[in-house]
mmCIF file of C-alpha atoms in Angstrom:
data_model
loop_
_atom_site.group_PDB
_atom_site.id
_atom_site.type_symbol
_atom_site.label_atom_id
_atom_site.label_comp_id
_atom_site.label_asym_id
_atom_site.label_seq_id
_atom_site.Cartn_x
_atom_site.Cartn_y
_atom_site.Cartn_z
ATOM 1 C CA MET N 136 0.000 0.000 0.000
ATOM 2 C CA SER N 137 1.396 3.443 -0.870
ATOM 3 C CA ARG N 138 1.818 5.996 1.891
ATOM 4 C CA ASN N 139 -1.542 7.770 1.475
ATOM 5 C CA GLU N 140 -3.553 4.939 -0.025
ATOM 6 C CA GLY N 141 -6.623 4.419 2.120
ATOM 7 C CA ALA N 142 -6.226 7.845 3.738
ATOM 8 C CA GLY N 143 -9.190 10.162 4.305
ATOM 9 C CA VAL N 144 -10.611 12.519 1.686
ATOM 10 C CA SER N 145 -8.155 15.267 2.714
ATOM 11 C CA GLY N 146 -5.215 12.983 1.924
ATOM 12 C CA ARG N 147 -4.282 12.946 5.611
ATOM 13 C CA ALA N 148 -4.607 9.586 7.351
ATOM 14 C CA THR N 149 -7.198 9.328 10.118
ATOM 15 C CA ILE N 150 -7.396 7.075 13.148
ATOM 16 C CA SER N 151 -9.999 5.021 11.243
ATOM 17 C CA ASP N 152 -7.495 4.473 8.414
ATOM 18 C CA VAL N 153 -4.924 3.251 10.935
ATOM 19 C CA ALA N 154 -7.443 0.876 12.535
ATOM 20 C CA ARG N 155 -8.493 -0.529 9.167
ATOM 21 C CA THR N 156 -4.888 -1.032 8.015
ATOM 22 C CA ALA N 157 -3.924 -2.661 11.320
ATOM 23 C CA ARG N 158 -7.059 -4.871 11.202
ATOM 24 C CA THR N 159 -8.285 -3.694 14.595
ATOM 25 C CA GLY N 160 -10.697 -1.188 16.156
ATOM 26 C CA LYS N 161 -10.237 2.523 16.859
ATOM 27 C CA THR N 162 -10.237 1.870 20.615
ATOM 28 C CA SER N 163 -7.056 -0.202 20.341
ATOM 29 C CA VAL N 164 -5.361 2.510 18.255
ATOM 30 C CA SER N 165 -6.391 5.148 20.819
ATOM 31 C CA ARG N 166 -4.912 3.048 23.611
ATOM 32 C CA TYR N 167 -1.667 2.755 21.662
ATOM 33 C CA LEU N 168 -1.519 6.525 21.079
ATOM 34 C CA ASN N 169 -2.368 7.360 24.698
ATOM 35 C CA GLY N 170 0.422 5.203 26.121
ATOM 36 C CA GLU N 171 -1.797 2.324 27.288
ATOM 37 C CA GLN N 172 0.202 -0.195 25.282
ATOM 38 C CA ASN N 173 0.346 -2.647 28.183
ATOM 39 C CA LEU N 174 -3.304 -3.455 27.365
ATOM 40 C CA LEU N 175 -2.379 -4.600 23.843
ATOM 41 C CA SER N 176 -0.711 -7.812 22.620
ATOM 42 C CA ASP N 177 2.756 -7.592 21.082
ATOM 43 C CA ASP N 178 1.351 -8.624 17.703
ATOM 44 C CA LEU N 179 -1.366 -5.926 17.789
ATOM 45 C CA LYS N 180 1.121 -3.235 18.877
ATOM 46 C CA GLN N 181 3.358 -4.151 15.954
ATOM 47 C CA ARG N 182 0.457 -4.021 13.454
ATOM 48 C CA ILE N 183 -0.599 -0.571 14.732
ATOM 49 C CA GLU N 184 2.982 0.689 14.634
ATOM 50 C CA ASP N 185 3.411 -0.578 11.054
ATOM 51 C CA ALA N 186 0.101 1.005 9.995
ATOM 52 C CA ILE N 187 1.070 4.397 11.506
ATOM 53 C CA ARG N 188 4.411 4.314 9.692
ATOM 54 C CA THR N 189 2.890 3.158 6.377
ATOM 55 C CA LEU N 190 0.163 5.807 6.418
ATOM 56 C CA ASP N 191 2.426 8.517 7.877
ATOM 57 C CA TYR N 192 -0.308 9.094 10.464
ATOM 58 C CA ARG N 193 0.042 12.128 12.744
ATOM 59 C CA PRO N 194 -2.513 12.515 15.531
ATOM 60 C CA SER N 195 -4.231 15.896 15.867
ATOM 61 C CA GLN N 196 -2.802 17.534 18.965
ATOM 62 C CA MET N 197 -5.672 20.043 19.026
ATOM 63 C CA ALA N 198 -8.306 17.284 18.986
ATOM 64 C CA ARG N 199 -6.525 15.357 21.721
ATOM 65 C CA SER N 200 -6.106 18.504 23.826
ATOM 66 C CA LEU N 201 -9.762 19.490 23.515
ATOM 67 C CA LYS N 202 -10.839 15.987 24.467
ATOM 68 C CA GLY N 203 -8.673 16.215 27.572
ATOM 69 C CA GLY N 204 -9.957 19.717 28.412
ATOM 70 C CA GLN N 205 -6.552 21.374 27.998
ATOM 71 C CA THR N 206 -5.117 22.873 24.822
ATOM 72 C CA ARG N 207 -1.705 23.786 26.317
ATOM 73 C CA LEU N 208 -1.974 26.987 24.271
ATOM 74 C CA ILE N 209 -1.071 30.476 25.547
ATOM 75 C CA GLY N 210 -1.940 33.680 23.693
ATOM 76 C CA LEU N 211 0.379 36.704 23.573
ATOM 77 C CA ILE N 212 -1.043 40.000 22.315
ATOM 78 C CA ILE N 213 1.543 42.686 21.589
ATOM 79 C CA ALA N 214 1.023 46.070 20.013
ATOM 80 C CA ASP N 215 4.114 46.397 17.835
ATOM 81 C CA ILE N 216 6.335 43.476 16.837
ATOM 82 C CA THR N 217 8.933 45.886 15.394
ATOM 83 C CA ASN N 218 9.643 47.352 18.850
ATOM 84 C CA PRO N 219 12.826 45.779 20.337
ATOM 85 C CA TYR N 220 11.173 45.915 23.775
ATOM 86 C CA SER N 221 8.334 43.702 22.532
ATOM 87 C CA VAL N 222 10.725 41.256 20.858
ATOM 88 C CA ASP N 223 12.603 40.679 24.130
ATOM 89 C CA ILE N 224 9.326 40.284 26.032
ATOM 90 C CA LEU N 225 8.239 37.709 23.436
ATOM 91 C CA ARG N 226 11.514 35.782 23.857
ATOM 92 C CA GLY N 227 10.997 35.567 27.608
ATOM 93 C CA VAL N 228 7.359 34.457 27.367
ATOM 94 C CA GLU N 229 8.197 31.870 24.699
ATOM 95 C CA ALA N 230 11.095 30.438 26.720
ATOM 96 C CA ALA N 231 8.850 30.011 29.772
ATOM 97 C CA CYS N 232 6.158 28.374 27.608
ATOM 98 C CA ARG N 233 8.709 25.919 26.256
ATOM 99 C CA GLU N 234 9.982 25.118 29.740
ATOM 100 C CA HIS N 235 6.477 24.397 31.013
ATOM 101 C CA GLY N 236 5.236 22.476 27.966
ATOM 102 C CA PHE N 237 2.968 25.155 26.457
ATOM 103 C CA THR N 238 2.747 26.451 22.898
ATOM 104 C CA LEU N 239 2.612 30.212 22.286
ATOM 105 C CA LEU N 240 0.303 31.917 19.783
ATOM 106 C CA VAL N 241 1.617 35.417 19.033
ATOM 107 C CA CYS N 242 -0.692 38.176 17.804
ATOM 108 C CA ASN N 243 0.706 41.545 16.654
ATOM 109 C CA THR N 244 -2.041 44.178 16.666
ATOM 110 C CA ASN N 245 0.067 46.934 15.086
ATOM 111 C CA ASN N 246 -1.831 49.321 17.399
ATOM 112 C CA GLU N 247 -5.008 48.826 15.328
ATOM 113 C CA VAL N 248 -8.240 48.501 17.289
ATOM 114 C CA ASN N 249 -9.917 46.159 14.789
ATOM 115 C CA GLN N 250 -6.906 43.844 14.990
ATOM 116 C CA GLU N 251 -7.042 43.890 18.789
ATOM 117 C CA GLN N 252 -10.663 42.770 18.762
ATOM 118 C CA HIS N 253 -10.049 40.207 16.010
ATOM 119 C CA TYR N 254 -7.184 38.556 17.898
ATOM 120 C CA LEU N 255 -9.060 38.481 21.195
ATOM 121 C CA GLN N 256 -11.910 36.637 19.484
ATOM 122 C CA LEU N 257 -9.470 34.390 17.638
ATOM 123 C CA LEU N 258 -7.610 33.374 20.796
ATOM 124 C CA SER N 259 -10.911 32.545 22.497
ATOM 125 C CA SER N 260 -11.922 30.351 19.547
ATOM 126 C CA TYR N 261 -8.591 28.520 19.787
ATOM 127 C CA ARG N 262 -9.400 27.783 23.424
ATOM 128 C CA VAL N 263 -6.157 29.224 24.778
ATOM 129 C CA GLU N 264 -5.722 28.598 28.490
ATOM 130 C CA GLY N 265 -4.539 32.128 29.259
ATOM 131 C CA ILE N 266 -3.374 35.395 27.693
ATOM 132 C CA VAL N 267 -0.372 37.665 28.227
ATOM 133 C CA VAL N 268 -1.160 41.209 27.080
ATOM 134 C CA ASN N 269 1.047 44.202 26.370
ATOM 135 C CA ALA N 270 -1.750 46.774 26.283
ATOM 136 C CA VAL N 271 0.222 49.405 24.354
ATOM 137 C CA GLY N 272 -2.253 51.477 22.359
ATOM 138 C CA MET N 273 -5.269 49.337 23.261
ATOM 139 C CA ARG N 274 -8.602 51.080 22.703
ATOM 140 C CA GLU N 275 -11.704 51.019 24.894
ATOM 141 C CA GLU N 276 -13.527 48.439 22.769
ATOM 142 C CA ALA N 277 -10.709 45.917 23.020
ATOM 143 C CA LEU N 278 -10.204 46.606 26.720
ATOM 144 C CA SER N 279 -13.858 45.950 27.476
ATOM 145 C CA MET N 280 -13.569 42.616 25.677
ATOM 146 C CA LEU N 281 -10.586 41.761 27.845
ATOM 147 C CA GLN N 282 -12.461 42.679 31.006
ATOM 148 C CA GLN N 283 -15.447 40.513 30.031
ATOM 149 C CA SER N 284 -13.204 37.549 29.299
ATOM 150 C CA SER N 285 -13.019 34.877 31.983
ATOM 151 C CA LEU N 286 -9.588 33.802 30.747
ATOM 152 C CA PRO N 287 -6.613 33.997 33.132
ATOM 153 C CA MET N 288 -4.591 37.035 32.120
ATOM 154 C CA VAL N 289 -1.393 38.924 32.946
ATOM 155 C CA LEU N 290 -0.531 42.417 31.710
ATOM 156 C CA ILE N 291 3.013 43.435 30.803
ATOM 157 C CA ASP N 292 4.236 47.033 31.174
ATOM 158 C CA ARG N 293 0.863 48.765 30.978
ATOM 159 C CA LYS N 294 -1.939 48.704 33.497
ATOM 160 C CA ILE N 295 -5.525 49.054 32.302
ATOM 161 C CA PRO N 296 -7.500 51.680 34.295
ATOM 162 C CA GLY N 297 -10.263 50.061 36.328
ATOM 163 C CA PHE N 298 -9.151 46.532 35.422
ATOM 164 C CA ALA N 299 -7.917 44.397 38.341
ATOM 165 C CA CYS N 300 -5.275 42.154 36.791
ATOM 166 C CA ASP N 301 -1.779 40.861 37.528
ATOM 167 C CA VAL N 302 0.873 43.189 36.065
ATOM 168 C CA VAL N 303 4.572 42.663 35.387
ATOM 169 C CA GLY N 304 6.691 45.684 34.506
ATOM 170 C CA LEU N 305 9.478 48.082 35.359
ATOM 171 C CA ASN N 306 9.697 49.990 38.635
ATOM 172 C CA ASN N 307 9.161 53.237 36.715
ATOM 173 C CA GLN N 308 9.526 55.593 39.682
ATOM 174 C CA GLU N 309 12.850 54.068 40.718
ATOM 175 C CA ALA N 310 14.156 53.922 37.125
ATOM 176 C CA ALA N 311 13.171 57.482 36.159
ATOM 177 C CA THR N 312 14.602 58.825 39.421
ATOM 178 C CA LEU N 313 17.877 56.986 38.741
ATOM 179 C CA ALA N 314 18.056 58.389 35.195
ATOM 180 C CA THR N 315 17.252 61.961 36.263
ATOM 181 C CA GLU N 316 19.727 61.914 39.143
ATOM 182 C CA HIS N 317 22.435 60.698 36.770
ATOM 183 C CA LEU N 318 21.843 63.693 34.495
ATOM 184 C CA ILE N 319 21.898 66.058 37.471
ATOM 185 C CA GLN N 320 25.132 64.522 38.768
ATOM 186 C CA GLN N 321 26.655 64.997 35.315
ATOM 187 C CA GLY N 322 26.074 68.717 35.683
ATOM 188 C CA PHE N 323 23.165 69.238 33.272
ATOM 189 C CA GLU N 324 21.270 72.438 34.056
ATOM 190 C CA ALA N 325 18.269 72.129 31.710
ATOM 191 C CA ILE N 326 16.615 68.760 31.091
ATOM 192 C CA LEU N 327 13.791 68.043 28.633
ATOM 193 C CA PHE N 328 11.651 64.950 29.264
ATOM 194 C CA LEU N 329 10.290 63.868 25.869
ATOM 195 C CA SER N 330 7.532 61.276 25.553
ATOM 196 C CA GLU N 331 4.858 60.095 23.208
ATOM 197 C CA PRO N 332 1.385 61.466 24.119
ATOM 198 C CA ILE N 333 0.842 60.421 27.728
ATOM 199 C CA GLY N 334 -2.948 60.124 27.928
ATOM 200 C CA SER N 335 -3.716 57.468 30.552
ATOM 201 C CA VAL N 336 -0.602 55.382 29.877
ATOM 202 C CA ASN N 337 0.640 54.647 33.398
ATOM 203 C CA THR N 338 4.258 53.934 32.407
ATOM 204 C CA ARG N 339 4.695 57.367 30.806
ATOM 205 C CA LEU N 340 2.901 59.094 33.684
ATOM 206 C CA GLU N 341 5.002 57.352 36.339
ATOM 207 C CA ARG N 342 8.259 58.204 34.549
ATOM 208 C CA LEU N 343 7.229 61.838 34.048
ATOM 209 C CA HIS N 344 6.129 62.297 37.669
ATOM 210 C CA ALA N 345 9.369 60.765 38.997
ATOM 211 C CA PHE N 346 11.369 63.091 36.715
ATOM 212 C CA GLN N 347 9.407 66.134 37.906
ATOM 213 C CA ARG N 348 9.688 65.192 41.608
ATOM 214 C CA THR N 349 13.435 64.705 41.308
ATOM 215 C CA MET N 350 13.927 67.997 39.446
ATOM 216 C CA GLN N 351 11.819 69.894 42.028
ATOM 217 C CA GLN N 352 14.472 69.096 44.616
ATOM 218 C CA HIS N 353 16.887 71.259 42.592
ATOM 219 C CA ALA N 354 15.310 74.722 42.304
ATOM 220 C CA ASP N 355 18.307 76.055 40.367
ATOM 221 C CA LEU N 356 17.760 73.567 37.502
ATOM 222 C CA LEU N 357 15.296 73.857 34.646
ATOM 223 C CA ALA N 358 12.849 70.993 33.914
ATOM 224 C CA ALA N 359 10.764 70.841 30.739
ATOM 225 C CA HIS N 360 8.361 68.290 29.302
ATOM 226 C CA ASP N 361 7.025 67.874 25.794
ATOM 227 C CA GLU N 362 5.042 65.240 23.874
ATOM 228 C CA VAL N 363 5.309 64.080 20.277
ATOM 229 C CA THR N 364 3.961 61.204 18.179
ATOM 230 C CA LEU N 365 6.594 58.859 16.769
ATOM 231 C CA ASN N 366 6.017 59.748 13.112
ATOM 232 C CA ASN N 367 5.903 63.525 13.524
ATOM 233 C CA ASN N 368 9.500 64.299 12.517
ATOM 234 C CA GLN N 369 8.827 67.973 11.810
ATOM 235 C CA LYS N 370 7.407 68.639 15.273
ATOM 236 C CA LEU N 371 10.214 66.683 16.942
ATOM 237 C CA GLU N 372 12.865 68.699 15.128
ATOM 238 C CA GLN N 373 11.097 71.917 16.142
ATOM 239 C CA GLN N 374 10.954 70.830 19.805
ATOM 240 C CA LEU N 375 14.652 69.950 19.885
ATOM 241 C CA SER N 376 15.659 73.168 18.073
ATOM 242 C CA ASP N 377 13.572 75.323 20.414
ATOM 243 C CA PHE N 378 14.948 73.616 23.537
ATOM 244 C CA ASN N 379 18.510 73.944 22.273
ATOM 245 C CA ARG N 380 18.096 77.611 21.337
ATOM 246 C CA ARG N 381 16.076 78.638 24.403
ATOM 247 C CA HIS N 382 18.753 77.480 26.815
ATOM 248 C CA ARG N 383 21.861 78.521 24.913
ATOM 249 C CA GLY N 384 24.882 78.637 27.195
ATOM 250 C CA MET N 385 23.423 76.074 29.623
ATOM 251 C CA ARG N 386 24.352 72.401 29.797
ATOM 252 C CA LYS N 387 21.312 70.688 28.279
ATOM 253 C CA ALA N 388 20.062 67.080 28.089
ATOM 254 C CA VAL N 389 17.077 65.176 26.713
ATOM 255 C CA LEU N 390 15.527 62.260 28.622
ATOM 256 C CA SER N 391 13.577 60.002 26.247
ATOM 257 C CA ALA N 392 10.648 57.986 27.618
ATOM 258 C CA ASN N 393 11.183 54.855 25.472
ATOM 259 C CA GLY N 394 13.469 53.203 22.947
ATOM 260 C CA ALA N 395 11.369 53.821 19.848
ATOM 261 C CA LEU N 396 11.352 57.551 20.633
ATOM 262 C CA THR N 397 15.096 57.547 21.407
ATOM 263 C CA LEU N 398 15.754 56.354 17.851
ATOM 264 C CA GLN N 399 13.644 59.183 16.395
ATOM 265 C CA ILE N 400 15.358 61.744 18.641
ATOM 266 C CA ALA N 401 18.805 60.523 17.532
ATOM 267 C CA ARG N 402 17.755 60.761 13.881
ATOM 268 C CA ALA N 403 16.313 64.259 14.385
ATOM 269 C CA MET N 404 19.501 65.425 16.114
ATOM 270 C CA ARG N 405 21.560 64.123 13.198
ATOM 271 C CA ARG N 406 19.383 66.007 10.726
ATOM 272 C CA LEU N 407 19.711 69.188 12.815
ATOM 273 C CA GLY N 408 23.474 68.819 13.216
ATOM 274 C CA ILE N 409 23.153 68.506 17.014
ATOM 275 C CA ARG N 410 25.744 66.102 18.467
ATOM 276 C CA TRP N 411 24.784 64.100 21.555
ATOM 277 C CA GLY N 412 27.629 64.030 24.063
ATOM 278 C CA ASN N 413 28.974 67.280 22.635
ATOM 279 C CA ASP N 414 26.190 69.828 22.039
ATOM 280 C CA ILE N 415 23.509 68.184 24.165
ATOM 281 C CA GLY N 416 23.133 65.172 26.471
ATOM 282 C CA LEU N 417 20.857 62.216 25.650
ATOM 283 C CA LEU N 418 19.536 59.416 27.869
ATOM 284 C CA GLY N 419 16.848 56.985 26.742
ATOM 285 C CA PHE N 420 14.713 54.349 28.392
ATOM 286 C CA ASP N 421 15.280 50.837 26.939
ATOM 287 C CA GLU N 422 18.618 49.387 25.918
ATOM 288 C CA LEU N 423 19.033 49.311 22.130
ATOM 289 C CA GLU N 424 21.522 47.130 20.230
ATOM 290 C CA TRP N 425 22.830 50.108 18.281
ATOM 291 C CA ALA N 426 23.127 52.469 21.275
ATOM 292 C CA GLU N 427 26.810 51.704 21.931
ATOM 293 C CA LEU N 428 27.655 52.205 18.247
ATOM 294 C CA ALA N 429 25.939 55.562 17.721
ATOM 295 C CA GLY N 430 28.529 58.353 17.881
ATOM 296 C CA VAL N 431 30.026 58.405 21.367
ATOM 297 C CA GLY N 432 27.343 55.930 22.475
ATOM 298 C CA ILE N 433 23.932 56.639 23.998
ATOM 299 C CA THR N 434 23.287 56.187 27.717
ATOM 300 C CA THR N 435 20.254 53.971 28.319
ATOM 301 C CA LEU N 436 18.058 52.725 31.147
ATOM 302 C CA LYS N 437 17.992 48.990 30.470
ATOM 303 C CA GLN N 438 14.875 47.015 31.365
ATOM 304 C CA PRO N 439 15.165 43.280 32.161
ATOM 305 C CA THR N 440 12.631 42.572 29.407
ATOM 306 C CA TYR N 441 13.430 38.875 28.915
ATOM 307 C CA GLU N 442 13.048 38.219 32.657
ATOM 308 C CA MET N 443 9.816 40.226 32.713
ATOM 309 C CA GLY N 444 8.335 38.113 29.906
ATOM 310 C CA PHE N 445 9.404 34.875 31.603
ATOM 311 C CA SER N 446 7.962 36.005 34.943
ATOM 312 C CA ALA N 447 4.657 37.087 33.344
ATOM 313 C CA LEU N 448 4.131 33.613 31.896
ATOM 314 C CA GLU N 449 4.930 31.931 35.222
ATOM 315 C CA GLN N 450 2.421 34.199 36.977
ATOM 316 C CA LEU N 451 -0.160 33.322 34.316
ATOM 317 C CA LEU N 452 0.417 29.597 34.897
ATOM 318 C CA LYS N 453 -0.341 30.090 38.602
ATOM 319 C CA ARG N 454 -3.696 31.613 37.646
ATOM 320 C CA ILE N 455 -4.395 28.820 35.140
ATOM 321 C CA GLN N 456 -3.742 26.320 37.937
ATOM 322 C CA GLY N 457 -6.323 28.093 40.098
ATOM 323 C CA ALA N 458 -4.268 30.407 42.336
ATOM 324 C CA GLN N 459 -6.697 32.688 44.199
ATOM 325 C CA GLU N 460 -4.314 35.172 45.869
ATOM 326 C CA PRO N 461 -4.972 38.907 45.384
ATOM 327 C CA VAL N 462 -3.905 40.608 42.151
ATOM 328 C CA SER N 463 -0.154 41.235 42.190
ATOM 329 C CA GLU N 464 2.195 43.754 40.618
ATOM 330 C CA GLN N 465 5.781 42.669 39.990
ATOM 331 C CA ALA N 466 8.057 45.671 39.503
ATOM 332 C CA PHE N 467 11.562 44.958 38.188
ATOM 333 C CA SER N 468 14.530 47.272 38.677
ATOM 334 C CA GLY N 469 16.267 48.792 35.661
ATOM 335 C CA GLU N 470 20.004 49.222 35.065
ATOM 336 C CA LEU N 471 21.719 52.409 33.925
ATOM 337 C CA ILE N 472 24.159 51.782 31.045
ATOM 338 C CA ILE N 473 26.373 54.880 30.966
ATOM 339 C CA ARG N 474 27.934 55.937 27.650
ATOM 340 C CA GLY N 475 29.328 59.078 26.068
ATOM 341 C CA SER N 476 26.015 60.842 25.401
ATOM 342 C CA THR N 477 25.746 61.929 29.052
ATOM 343 C CA SER N 478 29.425 62.788 29.524
ATOM 344 C CA LEU N 479 29.037 66.281 28.074
ATOM 345 C CA GLN N 480 31.979 68.434 29.095
ATOM 346 C CA PRO N 481 31.454 72.006 30.358
ATOM 347 C CA HIS N 482 31.963 74.746 27.754
#
């Protein structure tokens, strides 16, 4: 018999095909597949084994999982797969899934509300056992779907207002204070905190407030804050030019709220002919692979993103297993990676 002869209409062998080829019933084949081979004679085991090999039969893991009530599937919803932060989070979640015998389904919403809703519905239809969510850019409609879901869930980085849920993220107050104090210690007299539009995004708010509180302790220093969308290059250039011109003669620095924005700031400075580490200081949240190679190097506040992803999945597994303890918030400490961009020498 050729490999697929006697296979189902789809060309893929079924358990019935295996039973027919082995001259036995489906129950015996099921016992063989489920590890109950001690209930079968040596001759029958051999016939089933030969039939599986001849037909190239592969059991449906999804069907077997659904029958057992567990799919061993975890969903991960992220807003932007191109963001290095998200990639490291993904690596950590996936590694923890692998260690615990789960399979990860990754959904990239690209910050589009219709995609958020689509993937939430899709993951429910796939019967995932839990979801890890990076709620960057999530809209009200998608958030309400999350809140109505009975699925175990852990949020990474962003909290959702009014939504009691486990959260894993950076200790933003500690990290922003550390970054600001470094700039002050380096002798910068005017510091601009640049972020994407803050809205209700808790990470941006916490970093801004920590920056402002730290600067308020130094009445002789100048603190500024501005917001810009990632793709608005013209506005970003204007903000940097104005800040640079307004405080001519002072030692100036920019504190960037995240890695994606740090890249745009570096590009804008290049276009304007402003040199970080020479004309102006630059410190950005998130470690970036290229940061040490850019000019004199860019000082960054590194987040333990891989560890955060791994920890989020382990917290989710506790909930899947029925843990009833109160909602928790795990806050990781960041690490300051000092490079030439904050070593600006006095004029």
